[in-house]
Amino acid sequence: MARIETPKRIRGTQDIFGDEQRRFAHVVDTFERVRRLYCFQRVEVPIFESTAVFARSLGETTDVVSKEMYSFEDRGGDSLTLRPEFTAGIARAYLTEGWQQYAPLKLVAHGPVFRYERPQKGRYRQFHQIDAEIIGAPEAAADIELLVLADQLLHELGIADGVTLQLNTLGDAETRDAWRGALVTHFEQHEGDLSQDSKDRLNRNPLRILDSKDPKDRPIADAAPDIDAYLTSEAGAFFESVAKGLDAAGVAWTRNSRLVRGLDYYRHTAFEFVTDRLGAQGTVLAGGRYDGLIGSLGGPETPGIGWAAGIERLAMLLEEPAAETVFATVIPIGAAAEARAVGVVADLRRERMKVDMAFRGNMKRRLAKADAQGADYAIIFGDDELAKGEVNVKRLKTGEQKTVPLARLPRIMWSQLMGDDFPDATEMTTWDHDGAVVKGPFQE
Ligand code: ATP
Ligand code: MG
């Protein structure tokens, strides 16, 4: 018979497990907690959209659209694309679902995104993002709130040290056109010395040359004219409001006049939180104001601003997260005890206690499992104890052990959870054996 080959994991995808998964979950949990503090609503949007949603909003000239999209034809012949980011899908939903009525809308999303890139450390084909957007707010207050949210998130994740908020303005449409013209003139003067990528960008997307990582381009990019000389007074005032707001909120930032977003629809605020701890992939969170995006999808001109961050990249920066531990491990010894243990474990779990059962091997192995799980207590009983309606509760840290009535077990474990002293023997003997399950203090 032919040997069956085990299917392989697809290149650039990940199976996230154990410590890695705990880091991942910690990022998402923290994001969910912080977004609630800022009154952002969660949205769920599809993992795939019509290809046009991304092609139109991101623009044909961007790396993502020209090289990185996972596009396919479905059985009905429609061209679909797995989302390479959240913003475009959320903007599409804003239009098609009539969410204009809720504007300004503060939204977050998180989940998998897909880009056909060359896989390497920290760079995947399916990776995950957290994403925050404010749609329908032209005010600088929106930019400030989104940035303060990002800053608090990074602080609460404990990774703000060594991370800098770099801020720039891309001005309004008038500013941007004037500056773009000046950049093209400058780059044309040095065209011969530019990298091939930058030569290609010269007419399509000259702003992107400014943040080129190619050493050939750096001196030319560094000598390029700043936007400041081209800022209209409105655009200058807007940038100043954002800067002042960040100062008032106690968020540290630095100006990076080379920081751009490649897409045409970006206006005003552009930003990145950058770390020196991840080598070449130093951007942990990036975003900007996209006042032209919804218009480019065929909707009414609607301002918006947002950011996204790679969950994997944030997770890599985290301190070792604490392993998940168990409150009590139940260890039955004997057939009758094992049968009864199922109910004991279920009762404790219904009382909101984190409990597991050790049902394999001899007593020593079962206690070893309790230790490995980091259990505070082992609840041990054999058929003999069960016949008397009793179980042994052992505090694993100290080795102390007490025999307690099984009927009072949930109550007693609750008092342990609440930090009460381990019950003493005299107290024990006065407890009744009425068999009633006593509810914990937080139960109805
Ligand atoms: P890069 O310059 O690293 O390619 P990008 O400009 O394509 O980043 P964005 O589109 O701004 O990235 O996405 C936001 C964040 O998503 C990035 O800052 C990064 O943390 C993360 N990210 C982007 N591409 C990948 C990938 N292939 N694998 C893992 N994380 C990624
Ligand atoms: Mg990229």
Tab-separated table of C-alpha atoms and ligand atoms in Angstrom:
chain	number	residue	atom	x	y	z
A	1	MET	CA	0.000	0.000	0.000
A	2	ALA	CA	1.262	3.449	-0.844
A	3	ARG	CA	2.517	5.455	2.116
A	4	ILE	CA	0.215	8.365	2.928
A	5	GLU	CA	2.101	11.629	3.025
A	6	THR	CA	1.264	13.963	5.885
A	7	PRO	CA	0.077	17.291	4.490
A	8	LYS	CA	2.405	20.202	5.236
A	9	ARG	CA	1.700	23.529	6.851
A	10	ILE	CA	1.523	26.179	4.107
A	11	ARG	CA	4.612	28.381	3.854
A	12	GLY	CA	4.223	31.635	5.713
A	13	THR	CA	1.392	30.400	7.953
A	14	GLN	CA	1.684	29.627	11.626
A	15	ASP	CA	0.321	27.250	14.217
A	16	ILE	CA	0.389	29.281	17.378
A	17	PHE	CA	0.638	27.242	20.558
A	18	GLY	CA	1.885	27.264	24.141
A	19	ASP	CA	3.983	30.224	25.207
A	20	GLU	CA	3.637	31.863	21.803
A	21	GLN	CA	-0.139	31.605	21.981
A	22	ARG	CA	-0.174	33.089	25.489
A	23	ARG	CA	1.771	36.104	24.226
A	24	PHE	CA	-0.619	36.430	21.292
A	25	ALA	CA	-3.683	36.217	23.548
A	26	HIS	CA	-2.182	38.737	25.957
A	27	VAL	CA	-1.883	41.296	23.143
A	28	VAL	CA	-5.493	40.758	22.060
A	29	ASP	CA	-6.871	40.765	25.635
A	30	THR	CA	-5.021	43.970	26.478
A	31	PHE	CA	-6.214	45.608	23.258
A	32	GLU	CA	-9.814	44.613	24.048
A	33	ARG	CA	-9.518	46.017	27.568
A	34	VAL	CA	-7.955	49.314	26.497
A	35	ARG	CA	-10.333	49.920	23.572
A	36	ARG	CA	-13.244	49.690	26.019
A	37	LEU	CA	-11.669	52.439	28.130
A	38	TYR	CA	-11.699	54.650	25.023
A	39	CYS	CA	-15.262	53.649	24.069
A	40	PHE	CA	-14.355	52.068	20.720
A	41	GLN	CA	-16.832	49.470	19.399
A	42	ARG	CA	-15.747	46.100	18.066
A	43	VAL	CA	-16.698	45.241	14.467
A	44	GLU	CA	-16.418	41.980	12.587
A	45	VAL	CA	-15.886	42.343	8.850
A	46	PRO	CA	-15.405	39.621	6.203
A	47	ILE	CA	-12.041	37.973	5.646
A	48	PHE	CA	-12.589	38.337	1.895
A	49	GLU	CA	-13.963	41.161	-0.209
A	50	SER	CA	-14.317	41.963	-3.886
A	51	THR	CA	-10.829	42.583	-5.221
A	52	ALA	CA	-11.971	46.096	-6.195
A	53	VAL	CA	-12.326	47.073	-2.520
A	54	PHE	CA	-8.564	46.777	-2.014
A	55	ALA	CA	-7.415	47.637	-5.523
A	56	ARG	CA	-9.325	50.921	-5.474
A	57	SER	CA	-8.677	51.971	-1.929
A	58	LEU	CA	-5.030	50.929	-1.609
A	59	GLY	CA	-4.212	51.936	-5.196
A	60	GLU	CA	-2.761	49.822	-8.002
A	61	THR	CA	0.740	51.180	-7.447
A	62	THR	CA	1.237	50.021	-3.869
A	63	ASP	CA	3.318	46.942	-3.001
A	64	VAL	CA	0.318	45.330	-1.381
A	65	VAL	CA	-1.890	45.580	-4.463
A	66	SER	CA	0.754	45.034	-7.138
A	67	LYS	CA	2.562	42.061	-5.551
A	68	GLU	CA	1.103	40.882	-2.268
A	69	MET	CA	-2.618	40.210	-2.665
A	70	TYR	CA	-4.154	36.777	-2.323
A	71	SER	CA	-6.718	37.087	-5.109
A	72	PHE	CA	-8.753	34.280	-6.630
A	73	GLU	CA	-11.781	33.670	-8.716
A	74	ASP	CA	-14.630	31.952	-6.898
A	75	ARG	CA	-16.999	29.408	-8.434
A	76	GLY	CA	-19.258	32.192	-9.641
A	77	GLY	CA	-16.381	33.841	-11.527
A	78	ASP	CA	-16.065	36.827	-9.161
A	79	SER	CA	-12.611	38.122	-8.308
A	80	LEU	CA	-12.171	37.994	-4.536
A	81	THR	CA	-9.229	38.897	-2.318
A	82	LEU	CA	-8.285	37.790	1.189
A	83	ARG	CA	-8.004	40.985	3.193
A	84	PRO	CA	-4.434	42.355	3.370
A	85	GLU	CA	-5.537	44.915	6.002
A	86	PHE	CA	-8.715	46.093	7.768
A	87	THR	CA	-9.229	49.703	6.772
A	88	ALA	CA	-10.582	49.144	3.257
A	89	GLY	CA	-13.141	46.551	4.373
A	90	ILE	CA	-14.309	48.724	7.253
A	91	ALA	CA	-14.665	51.711	4.895
A	92	ARG	CA	-16.660	49.527	2.477
A	93	ALA	CA	-18.942	48.430	5.328
A	94	TYR	CA	-19.369	52.048	6.429
A	95	LEU	CA	-20.775	52.786	2.977
A	96	THR	CA	-22.764	49.633	2.229
A	97	GLU	CA	-24.269	49.248	5.724
A	98	GLY	CA	-25.333	52.871	6.139
A	99	TRP	CA	-23.109	53.443	9.159
A	100	GLN	CA	-22.915	57.130	8.201
A	101	GLN	CA	-25.828	57.643	10.605
A	102	TYR	CA	-23.535	56.762	13.553
A	103	ALA	CA	-20.686	59.090	12.583
A	104	PRO	CA	-18.288	59.821	14.092
A	105	LEU	CA	-17.714	56.135	14.568
A	106	LYS	CA	-14.936	54.740	16.736
A	107	LEU	CA	-14.200	51.162	15.731
A	108	VAL	CA	-11.718	48.394	16.392
A	109	ALA	CA	-11.172	45.024	14.753
A	110	HIS	CA	-8.629	42.263	14.986
A	111	GLY	CA	-7.906	39.024	13.181
A	112	PRO	CA	-5.934	37.421	10.368
A	113	VAL	CA	-4.726	39.314	7.295
A	114	PHE	CA	-3.015	37.881	4.226
A	115	ARG	CA	-0.108	39.074	2.096
A	116	TYR	CA	1.867	37.093	-0.450
A	117	GLU	CA	5.328	38.061	0.818
A	118	ARG	CA	8.623	36.224	1.112
A	119	PRO	CA	8.340	34.541	4.512
A	120	GLN	CA	11.103	35.260	7.017
A	121	LYS	CA	11.415	35.784	10.754
A	122	GLY	CA	8.568	38.047	11.849
A	123	ARG	CA	7.116	38.175	8.321
A	124	TYR	CA	4.295	35.825	7.390
A	125	ARG	CA	1.728	35.298	4.661
A	126	GLN	CA	-1.061	34.959	7.168
A	127	PHE	CA	-0.409	37.263	10.080
A	128	HIS	CA	-2.676	39.070	12.497
A	129	GLN	CA	-3.463	42.671	13.176
A	130	ILE	CA	-5.207	44.789	15.725
A	131	ASP	CA	-6.799	47.810	14.128
A	132	ALA	CA	-8.447	51.042	15.307
A	133	GLU	CA	-10.332	53.589	13.193
A	134	ILE	CA	-12.324	56.786	13.658
A	135	ILE	CA	-14.555	57.505	10.668
A	136	GLY	CA	-16.426	60.734	10.066
A	137	ALA	CA	-14.358	63.029	12.296
A	138	PRO	CA	-12.293	65.776	10.648
A	139	GLU	CA	-11.175	67.191	14.021
A	140	ALA	CA	-7.627	66.938	15.367
A	141	ALA	CA	-9.240	65.530	18.524
A	142	ALA	CA	-9.748	62.253	16.630
A	143	ASP	CA	-6.059	62.029	15.699
A	144	ILE	CA	-5.111	62.727	19.298
A	145	GLU	CA	-7.489	60.150	20.772
A	146	LEU	CA	-6.267	57.397	18.434
A	147	LEU	CA	-2.645	58.156	19.231
A	148	VAL	CA	-3.229	58.289	22.986
A	149	LEU	CA	-5.034	54.944	22.721
A	150	ALA	CA	-2.052	53.426	20.897
A	151	ASP	CA	0.345	54.875	23.451
A	152	GLN	CA	-1.650	53.520	26.401
A	153	LEU	CA	-1.860	50.108	24.746
A	154	LEU	CA	1.918	49.918	24.334
A	155	HIS	CA	2.403	51.020	27.949
A	156	GLU	CA	-0.080	48.457	29.261
A	157	LEU	CA	1.655	45.762	27.236
A	158	GLY	CA	4.865	46.833	28.981
A	159	ILE	CA	6.683	47.460	25.711
A	160	ALA	CA	6.690	51.249	25.567
A	161	ASP	CA	10.364	51.426	26.626
A	162	GLY	CA	12.526	51.814	23.552
A	163	VAL	CA	9.459	52.577	21.413
A	164	THR	CA	9.198	56.084	19.940
A	165	LEU	CA	6.170	57.747	18.379
A	166	GLN	CA	7.324	59.356	15.151
A	167	LEU	CA	4.932	61.927	13.813
A	168	ASN	CA	4.661	63.803	10.557
A	169	THR	CA	2.123	65.721	8.538
A	170	LEU	CA	1.391	65.160	4.865
A	171	GLY	CA	-0.657	68.346	4.736
A	172	ASP	CA	-3.890	68.853	2.856
A	173	ALA	CA	-4.394	68.170	-0.867
A	174	GLU	CA	-2.950	71.547	-1.901
A	175	THR	CA	0.125	71.098	0.306
A	176	ARG	CA	0.651	67.599	-0.896
A	177	ASP	CA	0.502	68.471	-4.590
A	178	ALA	CA	3.008	71.316	-4.175
A	179	TRP	CA	5.368	69.191	-2.094
A	180	ARG	CA	5.068	66.248	-4.478
A	181	GLY	CA	6.123	68.525	-7.346
A	182	ALA	CA	9.173	69.730	-5.409
A	183	LEU	CA	10.124	66.132	-4.562
A	184	VAL	CA	9.888	64.990	-8.173
A	185	THR	CA	12.126	67.898	-9.272
A	186	HIS	CA	14.663	67.011	-6.573
A	187	PHE	CA	14.697	63.286	-7.335
A	188	GLU	CA	14.923	63.874	-11.087
A	189	GLN	CA	18.133	65.811	-10.505
A	190	HIS	CA	19.611	62.680	-8.869
A	191	GLU	CA	17.793	60.064	-10.901
A	192	GLY	CA	20.983	58.319	-12.040
A	193	ASP	CA	22.038	57.596	-8.444
A	194	LEU	CA	18.698	56.213	-7.229
A	195	SER	CA	18.034	52.507	-6.702
A	196	GLN	CA	15.972	50.743	-9.349
A	197	ASP	CA	12.959	50.555	-7.013
A	198	SER	CA	13.101	54.284	-6.439
A	199	LYS	CA	13.468	55.044	-10.142
A	200	ASP	CA	10.259	53.076	-10.647
A	201	ARG	CA	8.577	55.069	-7.880
A	202	LEU	CA	9.653	58.434	-9.236
A	203	ASN	CA	6.499	59.073	-11.192
A	204	ARG	CA	4.098	56.626	-9.591
A	205	ASN	CA	4.759	57.250	-5.945
A	206	PRO	CA	7.636	59.690	-5.310
A	207	LEU	CA	6.791	60.104	-1.601
A	208	ARG	CA	7.806	56.508	-0.990
A	209	ILE	CA	11.399	57.291	-1.992
A	210	LEU	CA	11.640	59.350	1.197
A	211	ASP	CA	11.387	56.309	3.463
A	212	SER	CA	13.435	53.987	1.235
A	213	LYS	CA	15.699	51.680	3.209
A	214	ASP	CA	18.157	51.300	0.305
A	215	PRO	CA	21.550	52.841	1.267
A	216	LYS	CA	21.907	54.194	-2.288
A	217	ASP	CA	18.772	56.299	-1.814
A	218	ARG	CA	19.383	57.527	1.724
A	219	PRO	CA	21.618	60.580	1.001
A	220	ILE	CA	19.274	61.724	-1.782
A	221	ALA	CA	16.167	61.164	0.346
A	222	ASP	CA	17.753	62.931	3.322
A	223	ALA	CA	18.545	65.970	1.181
A	224	ALA	CA	15.020	66.186	-0.249
A	225	PRO	CA	12.899	69.255	0.617
A	226	ASP	CA	10.784	69.089	3.795
A	227	ILE	CA	7.043	69.486	3.575
A	228	ASP	CA	7.140	72.441	5.984
A	229	ALA	CA	7.839	75.060	3.310
A	230	TYR	CA	4.744	73.897	1.397
A	231	LEU	CA	2.253	73.619	4.280
A	232	THR	CA	-0.841	75.782	3.867
A	233	SER	CA	-1.727	77.723	6.995
A	234	GLU	CA	-4.716	75.426	7.644
A	235	ALA	CA	-2.556	72.323	7.363
A	236	GLY	CA	0.104	73.867	9.608
A	237	ALA	CA	-2.514	74.769	12.227
A	238	PHE	CA	-3.962	71.247	12.123
A	239	PHE	CA	-0.571	69.681	12.754
A	240	GLU	CA	0.039	72.071	15.618
A	241	SER	CA	-3.293	71.084	17.243
A	242	VAL	CA	-2.356	67.420	17.081
A	243	ALA	CA	1.097	68.101	18.515
A	244	LYS	CA	-0.335	70.238	21.343
A	245	GLY	CA	-2.970	67.616	22.128
A	246	LEU	CA	-0.347	64.903	22.461
A	247	ASP	CA	1.672	67.111	24.782
A	248	ALA	CA	-1.433	67.821	26.868
A	249	ALA	CA	-2.167	64.086	27.107
A	250	GLY	CA	1.411	63.364	28.151
A	251	VAL	CA	2.313	61.341	25.060
A	252	ALA	CA	5.945	61.662	23.991
A	253	TRP	CA	6.624	62.037	20.261
A	254	THR	CA	9.316	63.132	17.828
A	255	ARG	CA	8.994	64.729	14.427
A	256	ASN	CA	10.147	62.599	11.528
A	257	SER	CA	9.817	64.691	8.406
A	258	ARG	CA	10.801	61.671	6.240
A	259	LEU	CA	7.846	59.601	7.409
A	260	VAL	CA	5.218	59.164	4.698
A	261	ARG	CA	2.311	56.934	3.827
A	262	GLY	CA	2.543	55.875	0.217
A	263	LEU	CA	-1.117	56.054	-0.621
A	264	ASP	CA	-2.615	59.103	-2.248
A	265	TYR	CA	-5.598	59.276	0.031
A	266	TYR	CA	-3.534	60.024	3.137
A	267	ARG	CA	-3.744	63.583	4.468
A	268	HIS	CA	-2.366	65.407	7.480
A	269	THR	CA	-1.268	63.142	10.311
A	270	ALA	CA	1.026	60.192	9.571
A	271	PHE	CA	2.706	58.239	12.351
A	272	GLU	CA	4.621	55.151	13.345
A	273	PHE	CA	5.591	53.716	16.697
A	274	VAL	CA	9.103	52.454	16.079
A	275	THR	CA	11.330	50.262	18.235
A	276	ASP	CA	15.072	49.665	18.121
A	277	ARG	CA	14.533	46.079	19.334
A	278	LEU	CA	13.325	44.315	16.158
A	279	GLY	CA	16.098	45.037	13.671
A	280	ALA	CA	14.867	45.816	10.183
A	281	GLN	CA	11.217	45.323	11.150
A	282	GLY	CA	11.126	48.124	13.683
A	283	THR	CA	7.640	49.485	13.041
A	284	VAL	CA	5.232	48.044	15.588
A	285	LEU	CA	2.206	50.226	14.894
A	286	ALA	CA	1.500	52.530	11.974
A	287	GLY	CA	-1.271	54.681	10.632
A	288	GLY	CA	-2.530	58.026	9.512
A	289	ARG	CA	-5.409	60.178	8.394
A	290	TYR	CA	-7.094	58.932	5.218
A	291	ASP	CA	-9.521	61.690	4.310
A	292	GLY	CA	-9.542	60.652	0.629
A	293	LEU	CA	-10.225	56.931	1.090
A	294	ILE	CA	-14.008	56.756	1.284
A	295	GLY	CA	-14.254	59.071	-1.724
A	296	SER	CA	-11.974	56.706	-3.661
A	297	LEU	CA	-14.470	53.903	-2.951
A	298	GLY	CA	-17.194	55.981	-4.584
A	299	GLY	CA	-18.709	57.270	-1.336
A	300	PRO	CA	-19.235	60.859	-0.181
A	301	GLU	CA	-16.027	62.576	0.937
A	302	THR	CA	-15.649	61.369	4.530
A	303	PRO	CA	-12.678	61.945	6.811
A	304	GLY	CA	-11.121	59.023	8.628
A	305	ILE	CA	-8.056	58.107	10.601
A	306	GLY	CA	-6.725	54.770	11.765
A	307	TRP	CA	-3.837	52.560	12.691
A	308	ALA	CA	-2.901	48.904	12.597
A	309	ALA	CA	-0.310	46.854	14.414
A	310	GLY	CA	1.000	43.354	13.805
A	311	ILE	CA	0.021	41.126	16.745
A	312	GLU	CA	3.025	38.835	16.176
A	313	ARG	CA	5.416	41.768	16.271
A	314	LEU	CA	3.911	43.116	19.503
A	315	ALA	CA	3.956	39.603	20.975
A	316	MET	CA	7.682	39.255	20.240
A	317	LEU	CA	8.377	42.321	22.380
A	318	LEU	CA	6.482	41.093	25.440
A	319	GLU	CA	8.116	39.890	28.602
A	320	GLU	CA	7.616	36.180	29.266
A	321	PRO	CA	3.892	35.972	30.109
A	322	ALA	CA	3.002	34.092	33.283
A	323	ALA	CA	2.027	30.490	32.596
A	324	GLU	CA	-1.629	29.693	33.212
A	325	THR	CA	-2.030	27.966	36.527
A	326	VAL	CA	-4.784	25.914	38.077
A	327	PHE	CA	-6.457	26.583	41.416
A	328	ALA	CA	-7.014	22.945	42.368
A	329	THR	CA	-6.297	19.541	40.894
A	330	VAL	CA	-8.725	16.788	41.875
A	331	ILE	CA	-7.079	13.396	42.425
A	332	PRO	CA	-9.446	10.440	42.854
A	333	ILE	CA	-7.970	7.059	43.752
A	334	GLY	CA	-10.126	4.019	43.042
A	335	ALA	CA	-13.085	3.244	40.801
A	336	ALA	CA	-15.847	4.737	42.986
A	337	ALA	CA	-13.777	7.864	43.665
A	338	GLU	CA	-13.092	8.336	39.960
A	339	ALA	CA	-16.776	8.069	39.161
A	340	ARG	CA	-17.650	10.633	41.853
A	341	ALA	CA	-14.791	12.992	40.878
A	342	VAL	CA	-16.526	13.986	37.663
A	343	GLY	CA	-19.291	15.594	39.726
A	344	VAL	CA	-16.852	17.150	42.213
A	345	VAL	CA	-14.913	18.830	39.418
A	346	ALA	CA	-18.104	20.020	37.724
A	347	ASP	CA	-19.433	21.544	40.984
A	348	LEU	CA	-16.217	23.475	41.571
A	349	ARG	CA	-16.131	24.732	37.985
A	350	ARG	CA	-19.748	25.878	38.218
A	351	GLU	CA	-18.594	27.915	41.200
A	352	ARG	CA	-16.116	29.642	38.821
A	353	MET	CA	-13.027	27.875	40.106
A	354	LYS	CA	-10.237	26.831	37.748
A	355	VAL	CA	-10.038	23.111	38.402
A	356	ASP	CA	-8.602	20.126	36.581
A	357	MET	CA	-8.627	16.393	37.232
A	358	ALA	CA	-5.643	14.040	37.290
A	359	PHE	CA	-6.864	10.609	36.266
A	360	ARG	CA	-3.772	8.879	34.923
A	361	GLY	CA	-1.073	6.823	36.680
A	362	ASN	CA	-0.371	6.203	40.349
A	363	MET	CA	-0.736	8.716	43.185
A	364	LYS	CA	2.796	10.033	42.632
A	365	ARG	CA	2.189	10.749	38.971
A	366	ARG	CA	-1.099	12.422	39.711
A	367	LEU	CA	0.485	14.691	42.312
A	368	ALA	CA	3.250	15.463	39.804
A	369	LYS	CA	0.585	16.613	37.364
A	370	ALA	CA	-0.888	18.913	40.018
A	371	ASP	CA	2.592	20.374	40.571
A	372	ALA	CA	3.229	20.776	36.853
A	373	GLN	CA	-0.056	22.660	36.511
A	374	GLY	CA	1.021	25.028	39.261
A	375	ALA	CA	-2.019	24.046	41.328
A	376	ASP	CA	-2.469	25.724	44.717
A	377	TYR	CA	-4.380	22.748	46.081
A	378	ALA	CA	-4.782	19.044	45.457
A	379	ILE	CA	-8.136	17.516	46.430
A	380	ILE	CA	-7.435	13.862	47.089
A	381	PHE	CA	-9.866	11.101	47.922
A	382	GLY	CA	-10.074	7.317	47.736
A	383	ASP	CA	-13.076	5.038	47.896
A	384	ASP	CA	-12.745	4.843	51.737
A	385	GLU	CA	-12.935	8.627	52.252
A	386	LEU	CA	-15.797	8.791	49.806
A	387	ALA	CA	-17.740	6.236	51.828
A	388	LYS	CA	-17.408	8.589	54.843
A	389	GLY	CA	-18.347	11.647	52.764
A	390	GLU	CA	-14.906	13.208	53.160
A	391	VAL	CA	-12.052	14.447	50.986
A	392	ASN	CA	-8.485	15.571	51.746
A	393	VAL	CA	-7.483	19.073	50.754
A	394	LYS	CA	-3.726	19.540	50.469
A	395	ARG	CA	-2.117	22.956	50.161
A	396	LEU	CA	0.739	22.120	47.837
A	397	LYS	CA	2.948	25.072	48.727
A	398	THR	CA	3.206	24.068	52.406
A	399	GLY	CA	2.242	20.408	52.343
A	400	GLU	CA	-0.502	21.032	54.981
A	401	GLN	CA	-3.444	18.713	54.601
A	402	LYS	CA	-6.959	18.775	56.064
A	403	THR	CA	-9.834	16.321	55.838
A	404	VAL	CA	-13.066	18.149	55.050
A	405	PRO	CA	-16.676	17.112	54.396
A	406	LEU	CA	-17.272	16.646	50.676
A	407	ALA	CA	-20.592	18.489	50.919
A	408	ARG	CA	-18.786	21.640	52.094
A	409	LEU	CA	-15.989	21.432	49.550
A	410	PRO	CA	-17.124	24.269	47.218
A	411	ARG	CA	-17.632	26.600	50.223
A	412	ILE	CA	-14.266	25.741	51.699
A	413	MET	CA	-12.455	26.116	48.394
A	414	TRP	CA	-14.132	29.480	47.925
A	415	SER	CA	-12.818	30.714	51.229
A	416	GLN	CA	-9.344	29.553	50.146
A	417	LEU	CA	-9.721	31.420	46.897
A	418	MET	CA	-10.676	34.538	48.843
A	419	GLY	CA	-7.489	34.202	50.879
A	420	ASP	CA	-8.996	33.032	54.188
A	421	ASP	CA	-6.805	31.025	56.519
A	422	PHE	CA	-6.675	27.337	55.948
A	423	PRO	CA	-9.583	26.029	58.095
A	424	ASP	CA	-8.424	24.564	61.398
A	425	ALA	CA	-9.431	21.182	62.703
A	426	THR	CA	-11.782	22.432	65.469
A	427	GLU	CA	-13.779	24.453	62.972
A	428	MET	CA	-13.876	21.405	60.767
A	429	THR	CA	-15.581	19.157	63.298
A	430	THR	CA	-18.429	21.612	63.827
A	431	TRP	CA	-19.381	21.622	60.172
A	432	ASP	CA	-22.574	19.877	59.350
A	433	HIS	CA	-22.858	17.063	56.874
A	434	ASP	CA	-26.216	18.137	55.491
A	435	GLY	CA	-25.140	17.638	51.912
A	436	ALA	CA	-26.253	21.093	50.777
A	437	VAL	CA	-24.029	22.776	48.240
A	438	VAL	CA	-23.175	26.174	49.646
A	439	LYS	CA	-22.977	28.870	47.012
A	440	GLY	CA	-19.894	31.080	46.746
A	441	PRO	CA	-20.143	34.776	47.591
A	442	PHE	CA	-20.462	35.885	43.953
A	443	GLN	CA	-23.212	33.418	43.069
A	444	GLU	CA	-26.831	34.506	42.759
B	1	ATP	P1	6.572	46.461	6.363
B	1	ATP	O1	7.267	47.729	6.018
B	1	ATP	O2	7.161	45.737	7.564
B	1	ATP	O3	6.283	45.566	5.204
B	1	ATP	P2	3.935	47.506	6.083
B	1	ATP	O4	4.129	48.949	5.818
B	1	ATP	O5	3.623	46.582	4.961
B	1	ATP	O6	5.161	46.923	6.954
B	1	ATP	P3	1.418	47.938	7.349
B	1	ATP	O7	0.671	47.684	6.107
B	1	ATP	O8	1.513	49.312	7.900
B	1	ATP	O9	2.872	47.319	7.242
B	1	ATP	O10	0.861	46.948	8.501
B	1	ATP	C1	0.877	47.283	9.883
B	1	ATP	C2	1.727	46.339	10.710
B	1	ATP	O11	1.509	44.974	10.356
B	1	ATP	C3	3.216	46.493	10.525
B	1	ATP	O12	3.716	47.538	11.276
B	1	ATP	C4	3.737	45.162	11.036
B	1	ATP	O13	3.791	45.147	12.448
B	1	ATP	C5	2.684	44.207	10.599
B	1	ATP	N1	3.058	43.469	9.379
B	1	ATP	C6	3.038	43.907	8.091
B	1	ATP	N2	3.365	42.913	7.235
B	1	ATP	C7	3.587	41.799	8.012
B	1	ATP	C8	3.925	40.429	7.719
B	1	ATP	N3	4.102	39.997	6.487
B	1	ATP	N4	4.053	39.568	8.759
B	1	ATP	C9	3.868	39.991	10.039
B	1	ATP	N5	3.536	41.251	10.371
B	1	ATP	C10	3.391	42.157	9.388
B	2	MG	MG	4.800	45.398	3.725
